[in-house]
PDB file of C-alpha atoms in Angstrom:
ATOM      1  CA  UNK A   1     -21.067 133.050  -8.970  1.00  0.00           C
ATOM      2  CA  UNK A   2     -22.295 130.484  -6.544  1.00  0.00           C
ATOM      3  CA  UNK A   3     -19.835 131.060  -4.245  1.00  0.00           C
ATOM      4  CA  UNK A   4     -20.601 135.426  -3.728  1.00  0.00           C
ATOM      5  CA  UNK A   5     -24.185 134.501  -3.570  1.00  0.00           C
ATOM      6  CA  UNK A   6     -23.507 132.345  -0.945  1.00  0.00           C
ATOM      7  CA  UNK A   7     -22.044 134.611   1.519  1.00  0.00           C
ATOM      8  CA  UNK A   8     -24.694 137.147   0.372  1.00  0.00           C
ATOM      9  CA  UNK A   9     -27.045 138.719   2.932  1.00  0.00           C
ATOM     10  CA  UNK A  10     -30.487 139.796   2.074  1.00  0.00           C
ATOM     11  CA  UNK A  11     -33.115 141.340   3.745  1.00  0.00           C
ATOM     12  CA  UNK A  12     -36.788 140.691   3.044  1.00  0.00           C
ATOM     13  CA  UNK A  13     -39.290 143.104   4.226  1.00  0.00           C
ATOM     14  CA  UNK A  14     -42.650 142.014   3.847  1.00  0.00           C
ATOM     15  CA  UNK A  15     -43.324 137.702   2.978  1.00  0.00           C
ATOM     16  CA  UNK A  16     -46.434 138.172   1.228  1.00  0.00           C
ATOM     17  CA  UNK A  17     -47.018 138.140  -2.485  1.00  0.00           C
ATOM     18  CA  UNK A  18     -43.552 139.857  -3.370  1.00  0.00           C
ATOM     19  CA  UNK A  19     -41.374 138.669  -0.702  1.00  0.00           C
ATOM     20  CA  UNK A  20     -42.134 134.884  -0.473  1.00  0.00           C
ATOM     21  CA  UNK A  21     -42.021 134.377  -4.112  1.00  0.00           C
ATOM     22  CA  UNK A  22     -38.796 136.775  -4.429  1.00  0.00           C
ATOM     23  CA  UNK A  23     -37.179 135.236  -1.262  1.00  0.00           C
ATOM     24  CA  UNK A  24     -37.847 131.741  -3.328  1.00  0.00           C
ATOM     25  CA  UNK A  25     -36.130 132.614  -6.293  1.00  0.00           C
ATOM     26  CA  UNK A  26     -32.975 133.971  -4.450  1.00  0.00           C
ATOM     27  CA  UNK A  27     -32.789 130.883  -2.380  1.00  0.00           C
ATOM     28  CA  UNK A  28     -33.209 128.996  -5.383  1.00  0.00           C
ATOM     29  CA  UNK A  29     -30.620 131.096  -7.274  1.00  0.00           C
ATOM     30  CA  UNK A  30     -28.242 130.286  -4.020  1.00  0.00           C
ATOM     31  CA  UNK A  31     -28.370 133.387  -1.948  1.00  0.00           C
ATOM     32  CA  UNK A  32     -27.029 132.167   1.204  1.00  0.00           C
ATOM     33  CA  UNK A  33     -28.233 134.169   4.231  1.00  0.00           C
ATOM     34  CA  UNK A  34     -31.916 135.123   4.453  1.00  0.00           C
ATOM     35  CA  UNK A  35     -33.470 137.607   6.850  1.00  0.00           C
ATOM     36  CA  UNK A  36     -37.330 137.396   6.498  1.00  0.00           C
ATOM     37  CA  UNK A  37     -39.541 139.865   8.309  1.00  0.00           C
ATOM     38  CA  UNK A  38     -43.641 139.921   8.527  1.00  0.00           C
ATOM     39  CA  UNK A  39     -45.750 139.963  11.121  1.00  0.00           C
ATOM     40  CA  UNK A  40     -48.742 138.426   9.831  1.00  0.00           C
ATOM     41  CA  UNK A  41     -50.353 134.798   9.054  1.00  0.00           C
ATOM     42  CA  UNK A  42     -50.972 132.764   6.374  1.00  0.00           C
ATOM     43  CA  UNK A  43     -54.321 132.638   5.138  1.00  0.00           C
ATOM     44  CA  UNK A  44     -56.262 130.860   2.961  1.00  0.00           C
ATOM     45  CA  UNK A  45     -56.812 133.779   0.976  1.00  0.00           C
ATOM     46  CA  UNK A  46     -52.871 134.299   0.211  1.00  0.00           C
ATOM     47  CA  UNK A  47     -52.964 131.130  -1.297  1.00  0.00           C
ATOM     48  CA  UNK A  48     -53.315 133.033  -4.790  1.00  0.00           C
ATOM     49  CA  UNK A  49     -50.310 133.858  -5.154  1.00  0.00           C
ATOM     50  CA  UNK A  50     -47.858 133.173  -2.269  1.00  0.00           C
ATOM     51  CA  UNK A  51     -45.251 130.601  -1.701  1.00  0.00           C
ATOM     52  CA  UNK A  52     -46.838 128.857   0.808  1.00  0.00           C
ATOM     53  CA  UNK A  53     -49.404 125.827   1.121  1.00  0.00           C
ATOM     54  CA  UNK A  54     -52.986 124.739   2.600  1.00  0.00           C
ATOM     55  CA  UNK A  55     -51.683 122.828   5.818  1.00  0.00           C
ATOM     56  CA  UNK A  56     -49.631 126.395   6.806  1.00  0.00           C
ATOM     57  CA  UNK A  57     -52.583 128.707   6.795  1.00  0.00           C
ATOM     58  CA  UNK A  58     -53.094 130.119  10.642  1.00  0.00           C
ATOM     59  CA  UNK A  59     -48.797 130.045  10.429  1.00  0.00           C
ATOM     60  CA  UNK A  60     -47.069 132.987  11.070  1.00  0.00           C
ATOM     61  CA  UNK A  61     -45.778 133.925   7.343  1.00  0.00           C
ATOM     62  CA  UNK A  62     -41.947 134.343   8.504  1.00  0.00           C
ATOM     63  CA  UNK A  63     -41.581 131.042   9.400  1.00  0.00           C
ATOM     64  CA  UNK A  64     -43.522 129.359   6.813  1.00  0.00           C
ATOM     65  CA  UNK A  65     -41.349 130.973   4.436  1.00  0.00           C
ATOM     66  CA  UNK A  66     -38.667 129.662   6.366  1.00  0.00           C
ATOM     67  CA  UNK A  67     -40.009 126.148   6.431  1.00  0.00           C
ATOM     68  CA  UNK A  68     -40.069 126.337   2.796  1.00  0.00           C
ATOM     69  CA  UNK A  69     -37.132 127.712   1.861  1.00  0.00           C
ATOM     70  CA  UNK A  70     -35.282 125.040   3.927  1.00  0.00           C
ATOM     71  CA  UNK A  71     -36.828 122.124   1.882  1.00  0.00           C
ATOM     72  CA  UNK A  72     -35.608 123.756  -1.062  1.00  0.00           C
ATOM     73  CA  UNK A  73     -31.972 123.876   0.323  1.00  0.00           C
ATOM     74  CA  UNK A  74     -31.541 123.049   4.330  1.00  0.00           C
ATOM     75  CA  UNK A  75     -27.897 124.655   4.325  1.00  0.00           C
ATOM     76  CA  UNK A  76     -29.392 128.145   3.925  1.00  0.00           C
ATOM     77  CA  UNK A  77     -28.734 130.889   6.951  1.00  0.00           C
ATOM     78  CA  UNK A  78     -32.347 131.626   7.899  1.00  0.00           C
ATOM     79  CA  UNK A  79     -33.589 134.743  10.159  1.00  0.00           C
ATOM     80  CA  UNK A  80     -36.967 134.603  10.292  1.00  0.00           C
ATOM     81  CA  UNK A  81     -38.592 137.254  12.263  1.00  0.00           C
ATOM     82  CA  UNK A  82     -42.020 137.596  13.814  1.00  0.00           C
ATOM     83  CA  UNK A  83     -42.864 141.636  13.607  1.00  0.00           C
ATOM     84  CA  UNK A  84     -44.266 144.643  12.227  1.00  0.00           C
ATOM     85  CA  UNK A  85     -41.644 147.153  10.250  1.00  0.00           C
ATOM     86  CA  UNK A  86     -40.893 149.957  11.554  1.00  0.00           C
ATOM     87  CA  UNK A  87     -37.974 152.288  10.450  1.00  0.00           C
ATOM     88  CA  UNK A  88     -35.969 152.053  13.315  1.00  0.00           C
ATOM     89  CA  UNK A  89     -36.890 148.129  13.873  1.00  0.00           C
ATOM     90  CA  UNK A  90     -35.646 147.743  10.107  1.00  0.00           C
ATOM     91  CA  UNK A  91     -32.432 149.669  10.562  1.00  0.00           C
ATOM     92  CA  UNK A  92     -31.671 147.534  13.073  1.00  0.00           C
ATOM     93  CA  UNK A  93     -32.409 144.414  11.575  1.00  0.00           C
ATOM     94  CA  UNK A  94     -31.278 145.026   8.107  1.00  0.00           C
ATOM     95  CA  UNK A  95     -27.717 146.849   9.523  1.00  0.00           C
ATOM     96  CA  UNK A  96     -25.998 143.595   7.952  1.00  0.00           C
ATOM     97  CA  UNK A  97     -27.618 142.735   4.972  1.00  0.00           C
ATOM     98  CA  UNK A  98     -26.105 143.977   1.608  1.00  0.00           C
ATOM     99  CA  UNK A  99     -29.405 144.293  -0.119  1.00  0.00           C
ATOM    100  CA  UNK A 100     -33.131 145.237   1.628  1.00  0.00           C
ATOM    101  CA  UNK A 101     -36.174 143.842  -0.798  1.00  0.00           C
ATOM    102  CA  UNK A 102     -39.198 146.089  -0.103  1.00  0.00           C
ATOM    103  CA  UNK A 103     -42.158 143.421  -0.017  1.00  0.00           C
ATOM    104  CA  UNK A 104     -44.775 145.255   1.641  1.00  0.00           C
ATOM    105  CA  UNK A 105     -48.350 145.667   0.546  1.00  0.00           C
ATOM    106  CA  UNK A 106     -49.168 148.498   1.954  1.00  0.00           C
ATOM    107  CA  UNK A 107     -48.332 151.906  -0.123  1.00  0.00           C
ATOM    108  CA  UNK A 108     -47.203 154.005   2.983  1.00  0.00           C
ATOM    109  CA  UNK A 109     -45.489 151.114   4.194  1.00  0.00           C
ATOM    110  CA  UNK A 110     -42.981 151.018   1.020  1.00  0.00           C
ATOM    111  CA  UNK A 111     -42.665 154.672   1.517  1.00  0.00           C
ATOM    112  CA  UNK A 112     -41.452 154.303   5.560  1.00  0.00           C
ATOM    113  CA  UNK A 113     -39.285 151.761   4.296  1.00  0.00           C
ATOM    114  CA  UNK A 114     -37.596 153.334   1.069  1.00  0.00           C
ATOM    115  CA  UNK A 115     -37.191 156.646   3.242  1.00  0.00           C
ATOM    116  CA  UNK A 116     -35.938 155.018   6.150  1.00  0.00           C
ATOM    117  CA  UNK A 117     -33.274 153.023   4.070  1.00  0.00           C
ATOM    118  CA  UNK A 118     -31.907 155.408   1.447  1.00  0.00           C
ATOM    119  CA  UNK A 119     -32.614 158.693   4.102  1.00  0.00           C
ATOM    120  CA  UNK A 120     -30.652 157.028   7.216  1.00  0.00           C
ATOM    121  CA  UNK A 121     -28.681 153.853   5.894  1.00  0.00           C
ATOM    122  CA  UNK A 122     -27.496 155.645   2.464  1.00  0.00           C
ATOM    123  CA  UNK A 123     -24.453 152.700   1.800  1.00  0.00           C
ATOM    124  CA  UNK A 124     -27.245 149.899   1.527  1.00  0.00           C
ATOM    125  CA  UNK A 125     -29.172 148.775  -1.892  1.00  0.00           C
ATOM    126  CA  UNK A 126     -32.916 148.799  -2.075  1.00  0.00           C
ATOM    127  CA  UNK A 127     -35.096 147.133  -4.318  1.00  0.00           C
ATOM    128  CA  UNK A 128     -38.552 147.955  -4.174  1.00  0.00           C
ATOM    129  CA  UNK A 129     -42.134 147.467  -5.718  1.00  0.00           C
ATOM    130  CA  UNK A 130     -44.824 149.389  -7.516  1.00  0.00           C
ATOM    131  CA  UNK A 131     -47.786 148.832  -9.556  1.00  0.00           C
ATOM    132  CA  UNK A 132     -48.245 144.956  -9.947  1.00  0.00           C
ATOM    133  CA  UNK A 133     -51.954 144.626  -9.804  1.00  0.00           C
ATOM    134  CA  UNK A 134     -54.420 142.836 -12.018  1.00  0.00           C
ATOM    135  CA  UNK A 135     -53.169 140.747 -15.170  1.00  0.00           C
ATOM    136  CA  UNK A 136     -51.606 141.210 -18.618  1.00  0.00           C
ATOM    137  CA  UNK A 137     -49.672 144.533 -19.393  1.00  0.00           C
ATOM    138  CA  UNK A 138     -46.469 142.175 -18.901  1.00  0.00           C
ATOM    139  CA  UNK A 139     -44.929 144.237 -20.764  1.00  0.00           C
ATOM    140  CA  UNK A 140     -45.756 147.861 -18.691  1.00  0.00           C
ATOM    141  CA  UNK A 141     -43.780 146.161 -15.993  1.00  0.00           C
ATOM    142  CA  UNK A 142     -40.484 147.661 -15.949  1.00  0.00           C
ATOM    143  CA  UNK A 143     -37.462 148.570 -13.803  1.00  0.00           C
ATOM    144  CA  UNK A 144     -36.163 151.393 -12.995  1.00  0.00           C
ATOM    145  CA  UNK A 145     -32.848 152.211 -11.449  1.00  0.00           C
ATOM    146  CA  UNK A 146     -32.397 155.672  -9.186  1.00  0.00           C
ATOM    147  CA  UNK A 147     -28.859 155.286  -7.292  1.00  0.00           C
ATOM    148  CA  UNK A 148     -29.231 152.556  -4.564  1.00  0.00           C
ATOM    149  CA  UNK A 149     -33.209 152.392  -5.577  1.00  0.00           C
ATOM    150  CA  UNK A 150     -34.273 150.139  -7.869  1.00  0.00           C
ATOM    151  CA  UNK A 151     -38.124 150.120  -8.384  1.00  0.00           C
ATOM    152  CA  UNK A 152     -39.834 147.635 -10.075  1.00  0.00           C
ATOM    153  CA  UNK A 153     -43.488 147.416 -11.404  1.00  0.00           C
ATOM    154  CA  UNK A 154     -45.582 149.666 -13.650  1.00  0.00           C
ATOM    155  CA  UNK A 155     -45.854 152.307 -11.130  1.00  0.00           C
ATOM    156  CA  UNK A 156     -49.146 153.060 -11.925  1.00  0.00           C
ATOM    157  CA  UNK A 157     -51.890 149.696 -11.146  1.00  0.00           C
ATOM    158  CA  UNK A 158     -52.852 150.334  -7.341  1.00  0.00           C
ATOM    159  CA  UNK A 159     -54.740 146.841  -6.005  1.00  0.00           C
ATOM    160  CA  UNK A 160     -58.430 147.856  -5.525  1.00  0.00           C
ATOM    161  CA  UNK A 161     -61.818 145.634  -5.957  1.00  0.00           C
ATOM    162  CA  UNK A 162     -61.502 145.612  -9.801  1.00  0.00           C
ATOM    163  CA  UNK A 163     -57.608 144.365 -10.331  1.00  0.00           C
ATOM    164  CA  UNK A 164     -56.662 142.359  -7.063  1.00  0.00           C
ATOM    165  CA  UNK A 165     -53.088 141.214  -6.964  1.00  0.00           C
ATOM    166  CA  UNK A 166     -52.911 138.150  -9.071  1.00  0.00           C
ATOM    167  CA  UNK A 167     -50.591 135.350  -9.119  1.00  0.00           C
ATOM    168  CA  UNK A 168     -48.888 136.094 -12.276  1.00  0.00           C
ATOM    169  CA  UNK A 169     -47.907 139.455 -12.522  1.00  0.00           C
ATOM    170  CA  UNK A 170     -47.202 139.481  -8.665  1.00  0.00           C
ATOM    171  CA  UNK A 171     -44.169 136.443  -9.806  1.00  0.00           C
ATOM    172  CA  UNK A 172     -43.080 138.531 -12.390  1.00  0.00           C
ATOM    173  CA  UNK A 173     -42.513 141.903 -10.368  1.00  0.00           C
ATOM    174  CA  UNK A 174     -41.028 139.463  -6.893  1.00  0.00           C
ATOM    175  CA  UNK A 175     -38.705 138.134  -9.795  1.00  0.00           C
ATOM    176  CA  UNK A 176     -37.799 141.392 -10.914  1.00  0.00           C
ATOM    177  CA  UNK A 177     -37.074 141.963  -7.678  1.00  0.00           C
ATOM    178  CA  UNK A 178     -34.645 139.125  -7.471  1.00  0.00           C
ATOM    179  CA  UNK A 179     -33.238 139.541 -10.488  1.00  0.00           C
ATOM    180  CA  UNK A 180     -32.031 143.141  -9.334  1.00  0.00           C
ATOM    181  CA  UNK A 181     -30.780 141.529  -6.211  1.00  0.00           C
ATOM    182  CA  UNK A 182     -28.366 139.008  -8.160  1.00  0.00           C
ATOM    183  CA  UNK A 183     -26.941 141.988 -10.560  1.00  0.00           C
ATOM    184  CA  UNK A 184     -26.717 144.790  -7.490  1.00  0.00           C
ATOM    185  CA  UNK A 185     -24.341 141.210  -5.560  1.00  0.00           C
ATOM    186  CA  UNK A 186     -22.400 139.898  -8.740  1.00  0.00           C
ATOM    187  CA  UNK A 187     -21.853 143.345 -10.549  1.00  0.00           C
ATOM    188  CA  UNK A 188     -22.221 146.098  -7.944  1.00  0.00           C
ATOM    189  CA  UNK A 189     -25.191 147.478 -10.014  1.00  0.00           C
ATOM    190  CA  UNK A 190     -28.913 147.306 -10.796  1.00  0.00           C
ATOM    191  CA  UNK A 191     -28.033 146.742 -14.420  1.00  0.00           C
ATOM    192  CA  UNK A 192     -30.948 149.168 -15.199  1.00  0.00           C
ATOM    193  CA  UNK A 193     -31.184 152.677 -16.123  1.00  0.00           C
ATOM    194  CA  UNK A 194     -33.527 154.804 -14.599  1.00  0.00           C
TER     195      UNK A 194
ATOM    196  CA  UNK B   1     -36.070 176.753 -16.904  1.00  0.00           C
ATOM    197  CA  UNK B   2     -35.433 173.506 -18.518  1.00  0.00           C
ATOM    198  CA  UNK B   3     -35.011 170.062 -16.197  1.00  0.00           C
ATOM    199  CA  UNK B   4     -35.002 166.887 -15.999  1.00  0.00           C
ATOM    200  CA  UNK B   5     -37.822 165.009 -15.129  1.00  0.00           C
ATOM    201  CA  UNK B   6     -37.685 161.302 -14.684  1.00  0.00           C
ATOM    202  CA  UNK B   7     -34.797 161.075 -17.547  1.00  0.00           C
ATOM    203  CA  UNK B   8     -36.747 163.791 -19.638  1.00  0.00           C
ATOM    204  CA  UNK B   9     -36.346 167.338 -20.378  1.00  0.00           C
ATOM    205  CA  UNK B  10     -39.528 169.099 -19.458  1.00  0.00           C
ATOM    206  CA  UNK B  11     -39.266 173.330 -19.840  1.00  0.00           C
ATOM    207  CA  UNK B  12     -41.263 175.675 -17.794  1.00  0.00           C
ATOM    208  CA  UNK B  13     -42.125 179.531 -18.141  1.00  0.00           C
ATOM    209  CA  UNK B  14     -40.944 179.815 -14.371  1.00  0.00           C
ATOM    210  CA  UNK B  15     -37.303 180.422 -12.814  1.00  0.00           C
ATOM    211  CA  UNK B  16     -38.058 177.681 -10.467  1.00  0.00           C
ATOM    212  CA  UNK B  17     -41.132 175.697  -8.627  1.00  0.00           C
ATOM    213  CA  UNK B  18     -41.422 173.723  -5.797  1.00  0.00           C
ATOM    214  CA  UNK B  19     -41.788 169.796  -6.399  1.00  0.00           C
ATOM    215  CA  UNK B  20     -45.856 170.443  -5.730  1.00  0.00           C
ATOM    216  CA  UNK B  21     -46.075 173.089  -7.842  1.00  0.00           C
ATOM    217  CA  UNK B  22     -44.642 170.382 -10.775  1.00  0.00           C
ATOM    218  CA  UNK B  23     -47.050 167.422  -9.591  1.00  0.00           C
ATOM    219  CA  UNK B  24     -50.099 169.438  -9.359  1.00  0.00           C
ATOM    220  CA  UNK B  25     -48.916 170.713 -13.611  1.00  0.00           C
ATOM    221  CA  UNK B  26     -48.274 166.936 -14.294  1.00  0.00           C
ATOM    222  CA  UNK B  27     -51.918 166.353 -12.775  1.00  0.00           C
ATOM    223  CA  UNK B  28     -49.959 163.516 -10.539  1.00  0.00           C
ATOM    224  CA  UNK B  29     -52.241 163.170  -7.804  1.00  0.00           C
ATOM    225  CA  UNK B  30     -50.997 159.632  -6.148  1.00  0.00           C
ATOM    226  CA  UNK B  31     -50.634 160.333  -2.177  1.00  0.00           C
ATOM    227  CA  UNK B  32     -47.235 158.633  -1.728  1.00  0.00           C
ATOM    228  CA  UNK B  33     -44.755 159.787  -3.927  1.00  0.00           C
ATOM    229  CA  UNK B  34     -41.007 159.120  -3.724  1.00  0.00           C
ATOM    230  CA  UNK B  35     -38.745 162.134  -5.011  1.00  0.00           C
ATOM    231  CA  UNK B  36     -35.368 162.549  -5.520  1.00  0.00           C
ATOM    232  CA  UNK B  37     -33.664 165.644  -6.644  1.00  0.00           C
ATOM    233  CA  UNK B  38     -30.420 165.253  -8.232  1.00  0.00           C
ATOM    234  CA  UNK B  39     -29.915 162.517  -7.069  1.00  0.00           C
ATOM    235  CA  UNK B  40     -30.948 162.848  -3.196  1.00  0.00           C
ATOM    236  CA  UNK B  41     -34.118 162.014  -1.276  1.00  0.00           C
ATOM    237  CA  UNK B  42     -36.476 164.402  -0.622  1.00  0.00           C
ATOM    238  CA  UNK B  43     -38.531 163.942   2.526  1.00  0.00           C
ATOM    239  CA  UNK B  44     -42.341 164.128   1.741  1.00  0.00           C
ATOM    240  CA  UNK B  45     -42.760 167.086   4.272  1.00  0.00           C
ATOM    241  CA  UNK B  46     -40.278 169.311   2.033  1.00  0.00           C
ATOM    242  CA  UNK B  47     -42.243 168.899  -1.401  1.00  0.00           C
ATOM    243  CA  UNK B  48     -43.993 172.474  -0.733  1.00  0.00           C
ATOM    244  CA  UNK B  49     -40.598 174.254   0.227  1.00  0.00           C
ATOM    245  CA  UNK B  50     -38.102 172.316  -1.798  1.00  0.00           C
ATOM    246  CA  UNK B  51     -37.324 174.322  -5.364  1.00  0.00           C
ATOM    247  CA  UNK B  52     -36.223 172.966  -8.518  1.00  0.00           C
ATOM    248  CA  UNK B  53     -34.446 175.274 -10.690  1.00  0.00           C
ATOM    249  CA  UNK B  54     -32.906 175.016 -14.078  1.00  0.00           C
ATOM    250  CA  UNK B  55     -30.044 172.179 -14.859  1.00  0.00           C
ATOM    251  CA  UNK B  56     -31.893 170.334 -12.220  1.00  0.00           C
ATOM    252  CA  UNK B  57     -32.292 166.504 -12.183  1.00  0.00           C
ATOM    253  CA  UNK B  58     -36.271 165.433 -10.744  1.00  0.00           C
ATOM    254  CA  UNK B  59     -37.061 162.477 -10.322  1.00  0.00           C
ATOM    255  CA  UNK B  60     -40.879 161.404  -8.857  1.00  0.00           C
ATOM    256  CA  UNK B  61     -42.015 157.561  -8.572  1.00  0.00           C
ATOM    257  CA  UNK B  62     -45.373 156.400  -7.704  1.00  0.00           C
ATOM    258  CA  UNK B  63     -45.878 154.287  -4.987  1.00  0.00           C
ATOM    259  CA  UNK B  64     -48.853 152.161  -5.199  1.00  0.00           C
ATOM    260  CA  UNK B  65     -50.242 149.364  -3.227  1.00  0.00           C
ATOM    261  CA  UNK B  66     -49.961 146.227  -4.141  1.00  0.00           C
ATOM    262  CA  UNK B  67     -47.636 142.832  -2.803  1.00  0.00           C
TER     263      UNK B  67
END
């Protein structure tokens, strides 16, 4: 098992909330090759819920992640890149990885990304996220499978003044995420149905 | 017609509708939607002209923000 994870290749779009924390767990779980995309910077703020830590804030996210990720294992291919998604710019820069994690915020954002990705790149897996705000409800969290899509979340709790993204539930949905990453690389499926 | 929507059967009076014709009867009123009818993407520009007829397989997700 250790051994096809290593020569894995995932993508990471988005290292906020869902993609450092998912990003973690794959490295952890020995995914071997890593490309992280964001264009933004860790602030305090993220602290909440993101793998990162107090001395990075004013870091660009990417390679914070990175940082991290190599003091959990230094022999881990890294890519961490600097820049703002957009459909061509993630064609391109997901063309090699067998598996693209959605990790945006940003509702339209996911949409760009799942259209560019199962529209124009239709061999490649996608595991996206939807409806992770607030707390408790564990259980309305759910995944669903849909061909190379595999959504996870409760598709329904949009982030708004009254349920922020919070810690917990944001880790369970990033680990949903990575837990649909191992199954789609060991068994050439989500293991979900829709 | 009868389909299936999201892994259920759901039965309508009509022949066939377009994919906004069945969110505005399920009163799903999110702004980003992904659909996939049997099995295939549907851009979000085509949800007014693309029909779904019977022995057809729907499928709508939410997508909220949120990460």
């Amino acid at each position: 098992m250790r051994a096809r994870l290593a020569r894995a290749r995932v993508g990471i779009a988005g290292c906020g909330g869902l993609g450092s924390n998912c990003a973690a767990s794959l490295a952890r779980a020995g995914v071997g090759r890593l490309v992280l995309a964001d264009f933004d910077l860790v602030s305090e703020a993220n602290l909440d819920r993101q793998f990162f830590f107090l001395d990075q804030v004013g870091e660009p996210k990417a390679l914070a992640l990175a940082e991290n990720l190599r003091r959990i294992d230094p022999a881990l291919a890294l890519d961490p890149r600097v820049l703002r998604l957009e459909a061509a710019s993630a064609l391109e820069l997901f063309a090699d990885c067998d598996v693209v994690v959605e990790a945006f915020d940003d509702a339209a954002a996911k949409a760009m990304l799942v259209e560019a990705i199962l529209g124009r790149a239709p061999g490649k897996w996608l595991v996206a996220a939807s409806g992770l705000a607030g707390y408790g409800r564990s259980g309305a969290l759910r995944v669903r499978a849909s061909g190379r899509l595999v959504l996870c979340g409760d598709l329904a709790t949009e982030v708004g003044p009254e349920s922020p993204p919070v810690a917990p539930r944001v880790g369970i949905v990033a680990n949903m995420e990575a837990n649909a990453v191992l199954s789609i690389l060991l068994d050439g499926g989500a293991g979900e149905e829709a | 017609m009868t389909i299936s929507l999201n892994a259920e059967t759901e039965n309508y009076a009509e022949d066939s509708l377009t994919i906004r014709e069945i969110l505005d009867r399920k009163r799903w009123s999110f702004p980003l939607i992904i659909a996939k009818l049997n099995g295939e993407l549907v851009p979000r520009g085509d949800y007014a002209s693309r029909r779904v007829s019977g022995g057809d397989a729907l499928e709508l997700y939410h997508l909220v923000s949120g990460g």
